[in-house]
CSV table of C-alpha atoms in Angstrom, one decimal:
chain,number,residue,atom,x,y,z
A,1,MET,CA,60.2,24.3,-11.9
A,2,SER,CA,61.6,27.8,-11.1
A,3,GLU,CA,61.4,29.1,-7.7
A,4,THR,CA,61.5,32.8,-6.9
A,5,ALA,CA,65.2,32.7,-6.4
A,6,GLY,CA,65.6,32.4,-10.3
A,7,LEU,CA,66.1,29.9,-13.1
A,8,PRO,CA,68.7,27.2,-12.7
A,9,VAL,CA,71.1,26.3,-15.3
A,10,PHE,CA,69.8,24.9,-18.6
A,11,ASP,CA,70.6,21.2,-19.2
A,12,ALA,CA,69.6,20.3,-22.7
A,13,SER,CA,70.4,16.7,-22.1
A,14,ALA,CA,67.9,16.6,-19.0
A,15,VAL,CA,65.3,18.4,-21.1
A,16,ARG,CA,65.6,15.7,-23.9
A,17,ALA,CA,65.2,12.9,-21.3
A,18,ARG,CA,62.1,14.5,-20.0
A,19,ALA,CA,60.7,14.7,-23.4
A,20,ALA,CA,61.4,11.0,-24.0
A,21,ARG,CA,59.5,10.0,-20.7
A,22,ILE,CA,56.8,12.3,-21.4
A,23,ARG,CA,56.5,10.5,-24.9
A,24,VAL,CA,56.5,7.0,-23.4
A,25,ALA,CA,53.8,7.9,-20.9
A,26,ILE,CA,51.6,9.4,-23.6
A,27,LEU,CA,51.9,6.1,-25.6
A,28,LYS,CA,51.3,3.9,-22.5
A,29,MET,CA,48.2,5.9,-21.3
A,30,LEU,CA,46.7,6.0,-25.0
A,31,THR,CA,47.1,2.2,-25.3
A,32,ALA,CA,45.5,1.8,-21.9
A,33,ALA,CA,42.6,3.8,-22.9
A,34,GLY,CA,42.1,2.4,-26.4
A,35,SER,CA,41.5,6.0,-27.8
A,36,GLY,CA,43.0,9.4,-27.9
A,37,HIS,CA,45.3,11.7,-30.0
A,38,PRO,CA,49.0,10.5,-30.1
A,39,GLY,CA,50.3,12.5,-33.1
A,40,GLY,CA,49.8,15.9,-32.0
A,41,SER,CA,50.9,15.0,-28.2
A,42,LEU,CA,54.0,13.5,-29.6
A,43,SER,CA,54.8,16.6,-31.5
A,44,ALA,CA,54.4,18.9,-28.6
A,45,SER,CA,56.7,16.8,-26.3
A,46,GLU,CA,59.8,19.1,-26.5
A,47,ILE,CA,57.9,22.0,-26.2
A,48,LEU,CA,56.2,21.2,-22.9
A,49,ALA,CA,59.5,19.8,-21.6
A,50,THR,CA,61.3,22.9,-22.5
A,51,LEU,CA,58.7,25.0,-20.8
A,52,PHE,CA,58.4,23.2,-17.6
A,53,PHE,CA,61.8,21.5,-17.1
A,54,ALA,CA,64.5,23.8,-18.7
A,55,PRO,CA,62.5,25.6,-17.1
A,56,VAL,CA,60.9,28.5,-18.8
A,57,LEU,CA,57.9,29.0,-16.8
A,58,GLU,CA,58.0,30.3,-13.2
A,59,PHE,CA,55.9,28.4,-10.8
A,60,GLN,CA,55.6,26.4,-7.6
A,61,THR,CA,54.4,22.8,-7.4
A,62,ALA,CA,53.9,23.3,-3.8
A,63,GLU,CA,51.8,26.4,-4.3
A,64,LEU,CA,49.8,25.9,-7.7
A,65,ASP,CA,47.7,29.0,-7.1
A,66,TRP,CA,50.9,31.1,-6.4
A,67,PRO,CA,49.7,34.6,-7.7
A,68,GLN,CA,52.9,35.3,-9.5
A,69,ARG,CA,53.1,32.3,-11.4
A,70,ASP,CA,53.5,32.1,-15.2
A,71,ARG,CA,50.1,30.7,-16.7
A,72,PHE,CA,50.2,27.9,-19.2
A,73,ILE,CA,47.3,27.1,-21.4
A,74,LEU,CA,47.0,24.1,-23.9
A,75,SER,CA,44.7,25.5,-26.6
A,76,LYS,CA,45.1,22.2,-28.4
A,77,GLY,CA,43.3,20.6,-25.7
A,78,HIS,CA,42.8,17.3,-27.7
A,79,ALA,CA,46.5,16.9,-27.2
A,80,ALA,CA,45.9,16.5,-23.3
A,81,PRO,CA,48.0,13.5,-23.1
A,82,VAL,CA,51.1,15.6,-23.4
A,83,LEU,CA,49.8,17.8,-20.4
A,84,TYR,CA,49.1,15.0,-18.4
A,85,ALA,CA,52.2,13.1,-18.8
A,86,THR,CA,54.0,16.5,-18.0
A,87,LEU,CA,51.8,16.9,-14.8
A,88,ALA,CA,52.9,13.5,-13.8
A,89,GLU,CA,56.6,14.3,-14.6
A,90,LEU,CA,56.2,17.2,-12.2
A,91,GLY,CA,54.8,15.2,-9.3
A,92,ILE,CA,51.5,17.1,-9.5
A,93,ILE,CA,49.5,14.0,-10.1
A,94,PRO,CA,50.5,10.4,-9.4
A,95,ALA,CA,52.0,8.4,-12.3
A,96,GLU,CA,49.7,5.6,-11.9
A,97,GLU,CA,46.7,8.0,-12.5
A,98,LEU,CA,47.9,8.0,-16.4
A,99,ALA,CA,46.3,4.7,-16.9
A,100,THR,CA,42.9,6.2,-16.2
A,101,LEU,CA,42.9,8.4,-19.3
A,102,ARG,CA,39.4,8.9,-20.7
A,103,GLN,CA,37.8,6.3,-18.3
A,104,LEU,CA,34.3,7.2,-16.6
A,105,GLY,CA,35.1,9.3,-13.5
A,106,SER,CA,38.6,9.8,-14.1
A,107,ARG,CA,40.0,13.5,-13.8
A,108,LEU,CA,41.9,12.8,-17.0
A,109,GLN,CA,39.4,13.3,-19.8
A,110,GLY,CA,39.9,13.7,-23.5
A,111,HIS,CA,40.4,17.5,-22.9
A,112,PRO,CA,41.8,19.0,-19.7
A,113,ASP,CA,39.4,19.9,-17.2
A,114,ALA,CA,40.5,22.8,-14.9
A,115,ARG,CA,37.5,22.2,-12.3
A,116,ARG,CA,39.0,18.6,-11.4
A,117,LEU,CA,42.7,18.5,-12.3
A,118,PRO,CA,45.4,20.6,-10.4
A,119,GLY,CA,47.9,22.4,-12.7
A,120,VAL,CA,45.2,23.1,-15.3
A,121,GLU,CA,44.5,26.8,-15.7
A,122,VAL,CA,41.7,26.6,-18.1
A,123,SER,CA,39.6,23.9,-19.7
A,124,THR,CA,40.1,23.7,-23.3
A,125,GLY,CA,39.5,21.7,-26.3
A,126,SER,CA,37.2,24.0,-28.6
A,127,LEU,CA,39.7,24.9,-30.9
A,128,GLY,CA,40.5,28.5,-31.6
A,129,GLN,CA,39.6,29.6,-28.1
A,130,GLY,CA,42.9,29.3,-26.3
A,131,LEU,CA,44.7,32.3,-27.6
A,132,SER,CA,41.6,34.7,-26.9
A,133,ILE,CA,41.7,33.2,-23.2
A,134,SER,CA,45.3,33.7,-22.9
A,135,ALA,CA,45.1,37.2,-24.3
A,136,GLY,CA,42.4,38.2,-21.7
A,137,LEU,CA,44.4,36.6,-19.0
A,138,ALA,CA,47.5,38.4,-20.2
A,139,LEU,CA,45.6,41.8,-20.2
A,140,GLY,CA,44.0,41.2,-16.8
A,141,LEU,CA,47.4,40.3,-15.2
A,142,ARG,CA,49.1,43.3,-16.7
A,143,LEU,CA,46.3,45.6,-15.4
A,144,ASN,CA,46.6,44.2,-11.9
A,145,PHE,CA,50.2,44.8,-12.0
A,146,GLU,CA,49.8,48.4,-13.2
A,147,LEU,CA,47.4,49.0,-10.6
A,148,GLY,CA,49.7,48.6,-7.8
A,149,ALA,CA,50.7,45.0,-7.3
A,150,LYS,CA,54.5,45.4,-6.7
A,151,VAL,CA,55.4,41.9,-8.1
A,152,ARG,CA,56.9,40.4,-11.1
A,153,LEU,CA,54.3,40.7,-14.2
A,154,PRO,CA,53.2,36.9,-14.7
A,155,ARG,CA,53.6,35.9,-18.3
A,156,VAL,CA,50.9,33.7,-20.1
A,157,PHE,CA,52.2,31.0,-22.4
A,158,THR,CA,49.8,29.1,-24.8
A,159,VAL,CA,50.3,26.1,-27.3
A,160,LEU,CA,48.2,25.9,-30.4
A,161,GLY,CA,48.0,23.7,-33.1
A,162,ASP,CA,48.6,24.8,-36.6
A,163,GLY,CA,45.0,23.3,-37.9
A,164,GLU,CA,43.3,25.5,-35.4
A,165,LEU,CA,44.9,28.6,-37.0
A,166,GLN,CA,42.1,28.1,-39.4
A,167,GLU,CA,39.6,29.4,-36.7
A,168,GLY,CA,38.9,33.0,-37.3
A,169,GLN,CA,38.7,33.7,-33.6
A,170,VAL,CA,42.7,33.0,-33.4
A,171,TRP,CA,43.2,36.2,-35.7
A,172,GLU,CA,40.6,38.2,-33.7
A,173,ALA,CA,42.8,37.3,-30.7
A,174,ALA,CA,46.0,38.3,-32.5
A,175,GLN,CA,44.7,41.8,-33.4
A,176,PHE,CA,43.4,42.2,-29.8
A,177,ALA,CA,46.8,41.1,-28.4
A,178,ALA,CA,48.7,43.5,-30.5
A,179,LYS,CA,46.4,46.5,-29.9
A,180,TYR,CA,46.7,46.1,-26.2
A,181,GLN,CA,50.5,45.7,-26.5
A,182,LEU,CA,50.6,42.3,-24.4
A,183,ASP,CA,54.3,41.7,-24.3
A,184,ASN,CA,53.6,39.1,-21.3
A,185,LEU,CA,51.8,36.9,-23.8
A,186,ILE,CA,53.8,34.1,-25.8
A,187,ALA,CA,52.0,31.8,-28.2
A,188,ILE,CA,53.8,28.6,-29.6
A,189,VAL,CA,52.3,27.2,-32.6
A,190,ASP,CA,53.0,23.5,-33.0
A,191,ARG,CA,53.5,23.5,-36.7
A,192,ASN,CA,53.4,20.0,-37.7
A,193,MET,CA,51.5,20.3,-41.0
A,194,LEU,CA,48.9,17.9,-40.4
A,195,GLN,CA,45.3,18.1,-39.2
A,196,ILE,CA,42.5,15.4,-38.9
A,197,ASP,CA,41.5,15.6,-42.5
A,198,GLY,CA,45.1,15.7,-44.0
A,199,GLY,CA,48.0,18.3,-44.6
A,200,THR,CA,47.1,21.8,-43.5
A,201,GLU,CA,48.2,23.2,-46.7
A,202,GLU,CA,45.6,21.0,-48.5
A,203,VAL,CA,42.8,21.5,-46.2
A,204,MET,CA,43.1,25.2,-45.7
A,205,ALA,CA,46.4,26.6,-46.5
A,206,LEU,CA,48.2,28.6,-43.8
A,207,GLY,CA,51.2,29.7,-45.6
A,208,ASP,CA,54.0,31.4,-43.5
A,209,VAL,CA,52.4,31.6,-40.1
A,210,ALA,CA,55.1,33.5,-38.7
A,211,ALA,CA,54.7,36.4,-41.4
A,212,LYS,CA,51.0,36.5,-40.7
A,213,PHE,CA,51.3,37.0,-36.9
A,214,ALA,CA,54.1,39.7,-37.8
A,215,SER,CA,51.5,41.5,-40.1
A,216,PHE,CA,49.2,41.7,-37.1
A,217,GLY,CA,52.0,43.4,-35.0
A,218,TRP,CA,53.5,40.4,-33.2
A,219,ASN,CA,57.2,39.5,-32.5
A,220,ALA,CA,57.3,36.5,-34.6
A,221,LEU,CA,60.2,33.8,-35.2
A,222,ASP,CA,60.7,30.3,-36.7
A,223,VAL,CA,62.4,27.5,-34.6
A,224,ASP,CA,62.9,23.8,-34.9
A,225,GLY,CA,60.2,22.4,-32.4
A,226,HIS,CA,62.2,19.3,-31.6
A,227,ASP,CA,65.5,21.2,-30.8
A,228,VAL,CA,65.4,22.0,-27.1
A,229,GLU,CA,68.2,24.4,-27.3
A,230,ALA,CA,66.6,26.3,-30.1
A,231,LEU,CA,63.3,26.3,-28.3
A,232,TYR,CA,64.8,27.5,-25.0
A,233,ALA,CA,66.8,30.4,-26.7
A,234,ALA,CA,63.4,31.5,-28.5
A,235,LEU,CA,61.5,31.3,-25.4
A,236,THR,CA,64.0,33.1,-23.1
A,237,ARG,CA,64.9,35.8,-25.5
A,238,GLN,CA,64.5,39.3,-24.4
A,239,PRO,CA,60.9,40.5,-25.2
A,240,THR,CA,60.2,43.4,-27.6
A,241,PRO,CA,58.5,46.1,-25.5
A,242,ASP,CA,54.8,46.4,-26.2
A,243,LYS,CA,54.6,43.4,-28.5
A,244,PRO,CA,53.2,39.9,-28.0
A,245,ARG,CA,55.3,37.1,-29.1
A,246,VAL,CA,54.7,33.9,-31.3
A,247,ILE,CA,57.2,31.0,-31.7
A,248,VAL,CA,56.3,29.0,-34.5
A,249,ALA,CA,57.6,25.4,-33.9
A,250,HIS,CA,58.3,23.5,-36.9
A,251,THR,CA,57.4,19.8,-35.8
A,252,HIS,CA,56.6,16.4,-37.0
A,253,LYS,CA,53.3,14.9,-36.1
A,254,GLY,CA,54.2,11.5,-34.2
A,255,GLU,CA,57.6,12.6,-33.7
A,256,GLY,CA,59.7,9.8,-31.9
A,257,VAL,CA,57.9,6.8,-33.4
A,258,SER,CA,59.1,5.9,-37.1
A,259,PHE,CA,55.5,4.4,-38.1
A,260,MET,CA,53.7,7.3,-36.6
A,261,ARG,CA,55.9,10.3,-37.9
A,262,ASP,CA,54.1,12.5,-40.5
A,263,GLN,CA,51.4,10.0,-40.9
A,264,VAL,CA,47.8,11.7,-40.7
A,265,GLY,CA,46.2,8.4,-39.7
A,266,TRP,CA,47.8,8.7,-36.2
A,267,HIS,CA,46.1,12.0,-35.6
A,268,GLY,CA,43.4,10.3,-33.3
A,269,LYS,CA,44.1,6.6,-33.3
A,270,ALA,CA,45.5,4.6,-30.1
A,271,PRO,CA,48.2,2.0,-30.6
A,272,THR,CA,47.7,-1.6,-29.7
A,273,GLU,CA,49.8,-3.0,-27.1
A,274,GLU,CA,52.4,-4.4,-29.7
A,275,GLU,CA,52.6,-1.0,-31.3
A,276,CYS,CA,53.2,0.7,-28.1
A,277,ALA,CA,55.9,-1.7,-27.1
A,278,GLN,CA,57.6,-1.1,-30.6
A,279,ALA,CA,57.3,2.6,-30.2
A,280,CYS,CA,58.4,2.8,-26.5
A,281,ALA,CA,61.6,0.7,-27.6
A,282,GLU,CA,62.3,3.2,-30.3
A,283,ILE,CA,62.0,6.2,-28.1
A,284,CYS,CA,64.1,4.7,-25.4
A,285,SER,CA,66.9,3.5,-27.8
A,286,CYS,CA,67.4,7.1,-29.0
A,287,ALA,CA,67.1,8.7,-25.5
A,288,ASP,CA,69.6,9.4,-22.6
A,289,TRP,CA,66.9,7.9,-20.3
A,290,LYS,CA,65.8,4.4,-20.5
A,291,ASP,CA,62.4,3.0,-19.5
A,292,GLU,CA,62.5,0.8,-16.5
């Protein structure tokens, strides 16, 4: 978390440790639930760890509705476990609540619910809508800023899945953001190359995603989405005036777990107790942080 005094020094090792903790929490909550989406949650772990713990976002856990906060929107709402694990790491929700994922009456449903869960800006899950919401929010914040609010201009960060780029609404939003020169909008595409029905390039080829966004007038770049240093450099680089920014984060579905990595079958299947134990052991053996 960043306070108004400014961002602390970036500690890559600490961010990697947070990503490992997030992965373990994802696996444990999905195992307890018996359902959910491990693949795309695991692939986004470094992205959220960098955004919230590097940190990149400016916000205050003690005042979640702080008007000057940066906004975060998880467009790929089915990957809610990575967001819930991050909220628990931040202390916004109790860690023990993660075990209630997808249970009747729980605040932690299969898609994030902004009406019930603190730290969630927008209810998401209908794929293709997150970028439109984010662009409208970025424009509204900028208009408020220009109309006399003498404060820093809040930024809007949104994480999209690559499969959802097959939705036409994404490209309508991309056109809108470029037209209105929303340089306070930053999109991150989790480019793990897989979706529920198979590889993205077989289902509906996306090609060079960064080049597509650039053709719409965005500042676009490709990074390794599991390299926290590269992510941090991309997310904190000086914005191009009057241009929205997209970071195409090249990742692996199921990253961190050998038998899930790049396997489309783990898009929406929960691990068994035995598989969870094996997966958590793998993650902890490769991380600075050890599970207790």
